[in-house]
Amino acid sequence: YATEEALEYYLDPRNGLKEKEIFQFEQLTFNESYHMDCEAAVQRFLDNTFMKGNVPETVMTYSFVFWAIGKGMNISPFHLASRVYQEQGKGTSPLISGTYPGYEGYYNYFNIGASGKTNQEVIENGLAYAKAHGWNSPYYALHYGSEVLSSNYIAKGQDTLYLQKFDVDNSSNGLYWHQYMQNISAPTSEARSI
């Protein structure tokens, strides 16, 4: 549970006006002027992560997949790569292993629907979501997870990391309740990785 002081700090956008944290306010839609030829830059970011090579079960690199999905769905490839990195860290989560008992062959790179009171509940809810939506390959999980980001958040005005966490824009969903993640420091830490 977050303290009131921590919430006040992260909710106040002025505290994000620092060299690395400012990227939580960057627009997350695909921008032809700087995303068109960014696959190599995305690869440099991924080189120090579990996503440095090919997407499992494909011959495509993660950087190419993030670029192609981003261009096709109007999402920043950097955002897709950093969001998966934020959600999966070292890449050892059962949500992307494809081997979790009862959910073999299902993947959820974006942790969509992965909530609960225990680790087991979080994992099983996330994999149940993946199974219900047919995410039976790493590529499908990346593609359709990106589609959820695009249609449920970015296209509805939550077009920055900050707005995906702190729903302070009343233009689409009402105020305060429509958040992508529970972690109050996620916009700041994801901005640092960008």
Tab-separated table of C-alpha atoms in Angstrom:
chain	number	residue	atom	x	y	z
A	1	TYR	CA	0.000	0.000	0.000
A	2	ALA	CA	1.280	3.450	-0.893
A	3	THR	CA	1.695	6.089	1.752
A	4	GLU	CA	-0.118	9.383	1.325
A	5	GLU	CA	3.255	11.130	1.000
A	6	ALA	CA	4.383	8.787	-1.786
A	7	LEU	CA	1.129	9.268	-3.671
A	8	GLU	CA	1.380	13.056	-3.337
A	9	TYR	CA	4.943	12.951	-4.680
A	10	TYR	CA	4.251	10.808	-7.760
A	11	LEU	CA	0.889	12.418	-8.534
A	12	ASP	CA	2.432	15.932	-8.612
A	13	PRO	CA	3.683	16.292	-12.225
A	14	ARG	CA	6.252	18.902	-11.189
A	15	ASN	CA	8.267	16.128	-9.552
A	16	GLY	CA	8.675	14.512	-12.971
A	17	LEU	CA	10.344	17.553	-14.508
A	18	LYS	CA	13.841	16.073	-14.321
A	19	GLU	CA	16.171	14.930	-17.095
A	20	LYS	CA	15.139	11.253	-17.094
A	21	GLU	CA	11.713	11.381	-15.453
A	22	ILE	CA	10.325	13.851	-17.986
A	23	PHE	CA	9.730	11.019	-20.466
A	24	GLN	CA	6.628	10.056	-18.480
A	25	PHE	CA	4.976	12.985	-20.274
A	26	GLU	CA	6.106	11.986	-23.791
A	27	GLN	CA	3.294	11.283	-26.233
A	28	LEU	CA	2.957	7.535	-26.834
A	29	THR	CA	1.540	7.563	-30.352
A	30	PHE	CA	3.687	6.650	-33.358
A	31	ASN	CA	5.438	9.710	-34.749
A	32	GLU	CA	6.696	9.292	-38.341
A	33	SER	CA	9.389	11.940	-37.879
A	34	TYR	CA	11.299	9.957	-35.278
A	35	HIS	CA	9.839	6.451	-35.133
A	36	MET	CA	10.058	5.579	-38.833
A	37	ASP	CA	13.726	4.530	-38.651
A	38	CYS	CA	14.005	3.704	-34.950
A	39	GLU	CA	14.360	-0.080	-35.055
A	40	ALA	CA	18.122	0.152	-34.397
A	41	ALA	CA	17.549	2.497	-31.453
A	42	VAL	CA	14.947	0.129	-30.000
A	43	GLN	CA	17.466	-2.702	-30.436
A	44	ARG	CA	20.114	-0.725	-28.487
A	45	PHE	CA	17.623	-0.412	-25.624
A	46	LEU	CA	16.821	-4.130	-25.773
A	47	ASP	CA	20.457	-5.259	-25.968
A	48	ASN	CA	20.708	-5.249	-22.164
A	49	THR	CA	17.432	-7.099	-21.602
A	50	PHE	CA	15.992	-10.569	-22.103
A	51	MET	CA	14.591	-9.223	-25.397
A	52	LYS	CA	17.952	-8.784	-27.151
A	53	GLY	CA	17.280	-11.558	-29.680
A	54	ASN	CA	14.313	-13.064	-31.471
A	55	VAL	CA	10.771	-13.346	-30.169
A	56	PRO	CA	10.397	-17.035	-29.208
A	57	GLU	CA	8.764	-19.211	-31.883
A	58	THR	CA	9.587	-16.623	-34.605
A	59	VAL	CA	12.501	-15.482	-36.741
A	60	MET	CA	11.720	-11.822	-35.903
A	61	THR	CA	13.666	-9.752	-33.411
A	62	TYR	CA	11.829	-8.066	-30.577
A	63	SER	CA	12.984	-4.686	-31.956
A	64	PHE	CA	11.423	-5.409	-35.361
A	65	VAL	CA	8.192	-6.675	-33.766
A	66	PHE	CA	7.888	-3.580	-31.547
A	67	TRP	CA	8.571	-1.328	-34.542
A	68	ALA	CA	6.109	-3.133	-36.850
A	69	ILE	CA	3.358	-3.336	-34.233
A	70	GLY	CA	3.955	0.277	-33.240
A	71	LYS	CA	3.689	1.521	-36.816
A	72	GLY	CA	0.610	-0.590	-37.496
A	73	MET	CA	-1.222	0.392	-34.313
A	74	ASN	CA	0.027	3.970	-34.021
A	75	ILE	CA	2.050	3.361	-30.831
A	76	SER	CA	5.613	4.375	-30.029
A	77	PRO	CA	7.886	1.319	-30.423
A	78	PHE	CA	9.935	2.668	-27.517
A	79	HIS	CA	6.823	2.629	-25.366
A	80	LEU	CA	6.029	-0.974	-26.256
A	81	ALA	CA	9.588	-2.118	-25.519
A	82	SER	CA	9.845	-0.206	-22.252
A	83	ARG	CA	6.375	-1.308	-21.103
A	84	VAL	CA	7.226	-4.993	-21.602
A	85	TYR	CA	10.552	-4.415	-19.845
A	86	GLN	CA	8.741	-2.648	-16.980
A	87	GLU	CA	6.283	-5.530	-16.665
A	88	GLN	CA	8.684	-8.447	-17.187
A	89	GLY	CA	12.067	-7.282	-15.833
A	90	LYS	CA	14.524	-10.139	-16.324
A	91	GLY	CA	12.072	-12.162	-18.414
A	92	THR	CA	11.662	-14.990	-15.920
A	93	SER	CA	7.979	-14.530	-15.089
A	94	PRO	CA	5.613	-17.491	-15.425
A	95	LEU	CA	3.390	-15.090	-17.389
A	96	ILE	CA	5.748	-15.364	-20.365
A	97	SER	CA	7.223	-18.831	-19.861
A	98	GLY	CA	4.487	-20.738	-21.675
A	99	THR	CA	4.930	-23.550	-19.154
A	100	TYR	CA	2.733	-22.607	-16.197
A	101	PRO	CA	0.627	-25.664	-15.178
A	102	GLY	CA	-2.876	-25.439	-16.570
A	103	TYR	CA	-1.895	-22.587	-18.899
A	104	GLU	CA	0.816	-24.209	-20.999
A	105	GLY	CA	1.307	-22.384	-24.282
A	106	TYR	CA	-0.179	-19.055	-23.121
A	107	TYR	CA	1.672	-15.756	-22.700
A	108	ASN	CA	0.937	-12.309	-21.294
A	109	TYR	CA	3.868	-9.916	-21.806
A	110	PHE	CA	1.931	-6.828	-20.722
A	111	ASN	CA	0.491	-8.459	-17.548
A	112	ILE	CA	-3.004	-7.487	-18.664
A	113	GLY	CA	-5.576	-8.806	-16.200
A	114	ALA	CA	-2.762	-9.920	-13.868
A	115	SER	CA	-4.071	-8.786	-10.512
A	116	GLY	CA	-4.872	-10.415	-7.220
A	117	LYS	CA	-3.883	-10.764	-3.598
A	118	THR	CA	-1.246	-13.488	-3.991
A	119	ASN	CA	1.468	-14.154	-6.574
A	120	GLN	CA	-0.360	-17.283	-7.663
A	121	GLU	CA	-3.614	-15.358	-8.123
A	122	VAL	CA	-1.846	-12.631	-10.113
A	123	ILE	CA	-0.178	-15.173	-12.407
A	124	GLU	CA	-3.298	-17.270	-12.908
A	125	ASN	CA	-5.538	-14.260	-13.562
A	126	GLY	CA	-3.067	-12.922	-16.130
A	127	LEU	CA	-2.780	-16.285	-17.848
A	128	ALA	CA	-6.542	-16.827	-17.727
A	129	TYR	CA	-6.901	-13.510	-19.576
A	130	ALA	CA	-4.324	-14.657	-22.142
A	131	LYS	CA	-6.074	-18.001	-22.593
A	132	ALA	CA	-9.520	-16.391	-22.932
A	133	HIS	CA	-8.152	-14.108	-25.665
A	134	GLY	CA	-6.155	-16.756	-27.541
A	135	TRP	CA	-2.683	-15.454	-26.778
A	136	ASN	CA	-1.111	-18.828	-27.486
A	137	SER	CA	2.234	-17.582	-28.782
A	138	PRO	CA	4.671	-14.894	-27.667
A	139	TYR	CA	3.963	-12.942	-30.863
A	140	TYR	CA	0.195	-12.998	-30.326
A	141	ALA	CA	0.686	-11.843	-26.722
A	142	LEU	CA	2.822	-8.920	-27.907
A	143	HIS	CA	0.480	-8.036	-30.784
A	144	TYR	CA	-2.819	-8.255	-28.932
A	145	GLY	CA	-1.416	-6.814	-25.710
A	146	SER	CA	-0.319	-3.806	-27.767
A	147	GLU	CA	-3.828	-3.607	-29.189
A	148	VAL	CA	-5.232	-3.382	-25.641
A	149	LEU	CA	-2.809	-0.530	-24.903
A	150	SER	CA	-3.779	1.241	-28.090
A	151	SER	CA	-7.556	0.929	-27.935
A	152	ASN	CA	-8.133	1.035	-24.172
A	153	TYR	CA	-5.647	3.739	-23.191
A	154	ILE	CA	-3.789	5.650	-25.901
A	155	ALA	CA	-6.806	6.139	-28.184
A	156	LYS	CA	-8.844	7.273	-25.165
A	157	GLY	CA	-6.561	10.176	-24.296
A	158	GLN	CA	-4.249	8.391	-21.861
A	159	ASP	CA	-1.398	9.053	-24.256
A	160	THR	CA	1.447	9.404	-21.745
A	161	LEU	CA	2.854	7.124	-19.064
A	162	TYR	CA	1.686	9.616	-16.461
A	163	LEU	CA	-1.909	9.616	-17.734
A	164	GLN	CA	-2.017	5.826	-17.944
A	165	LYS	CA	-1.311	5.706	-14.216
A	166	PHE	CA	-3.017	8.875	-13.021
A	167	ASP	CA	-6.314	9.276	-14.867
A	168	VAL	CA	-6.627	13.033	-14.389
A	169	ASP	CA	-8.074	13.750	-17.851
A	170	ASN	CA	-11.878	13.671	-17.935
A	171	SER	CA	-12.146	13.537	-21.747
A	172	SER	CA	-13.000	9.842	-22.166
A	173	ASN	CA	-13.315	7.632	-19.137
A	174	GLY	CA	-14.196	9.920	-16.275
A	175	LEU	CA	-11.685	10.787	-13.618
A	176	TYR	CA	-9.293	8.768	-11.465
A	177	TRP	CA	-10.368	5.160	-11.916
A	178	HIS	CA	-9.021	4.065	-15.344
A	179	GLN	CA	-5.397	3.174	-14.672
A	180	TYR	CA	-3.125	0.732	-16.480
A	181	MET	CA	-1.070	-0.307	-13.491
A	182	GLN	CA	-1.142	-0.352	-9.720
A	183	ASN	CA	2.505	0.653	-9.178
A	184	ILE	CA	2.485	4.385	-8.422
A	185	SER	CA	6.150	4.786	-9.346
A	186	ALA	CA	5.763	3.013	-12.725
A	187	PRO	CA	5.583	6.192	-14.865
A	188	THR	CA	8.823	7.419	-13.293
A	189	SER	CA	10.716	4.127	-13.544
A	190	GLU	CA	9.472	3.440	-17.079
A	191	ALA	CA	10.471	6.969	-18.099
A	192	ARG	CA	13.996	6.321	-16.803
A	193	SER	CA	14.296	3.204	-18.955
A	194	ILE	CA	13.164	5.159	-22.028
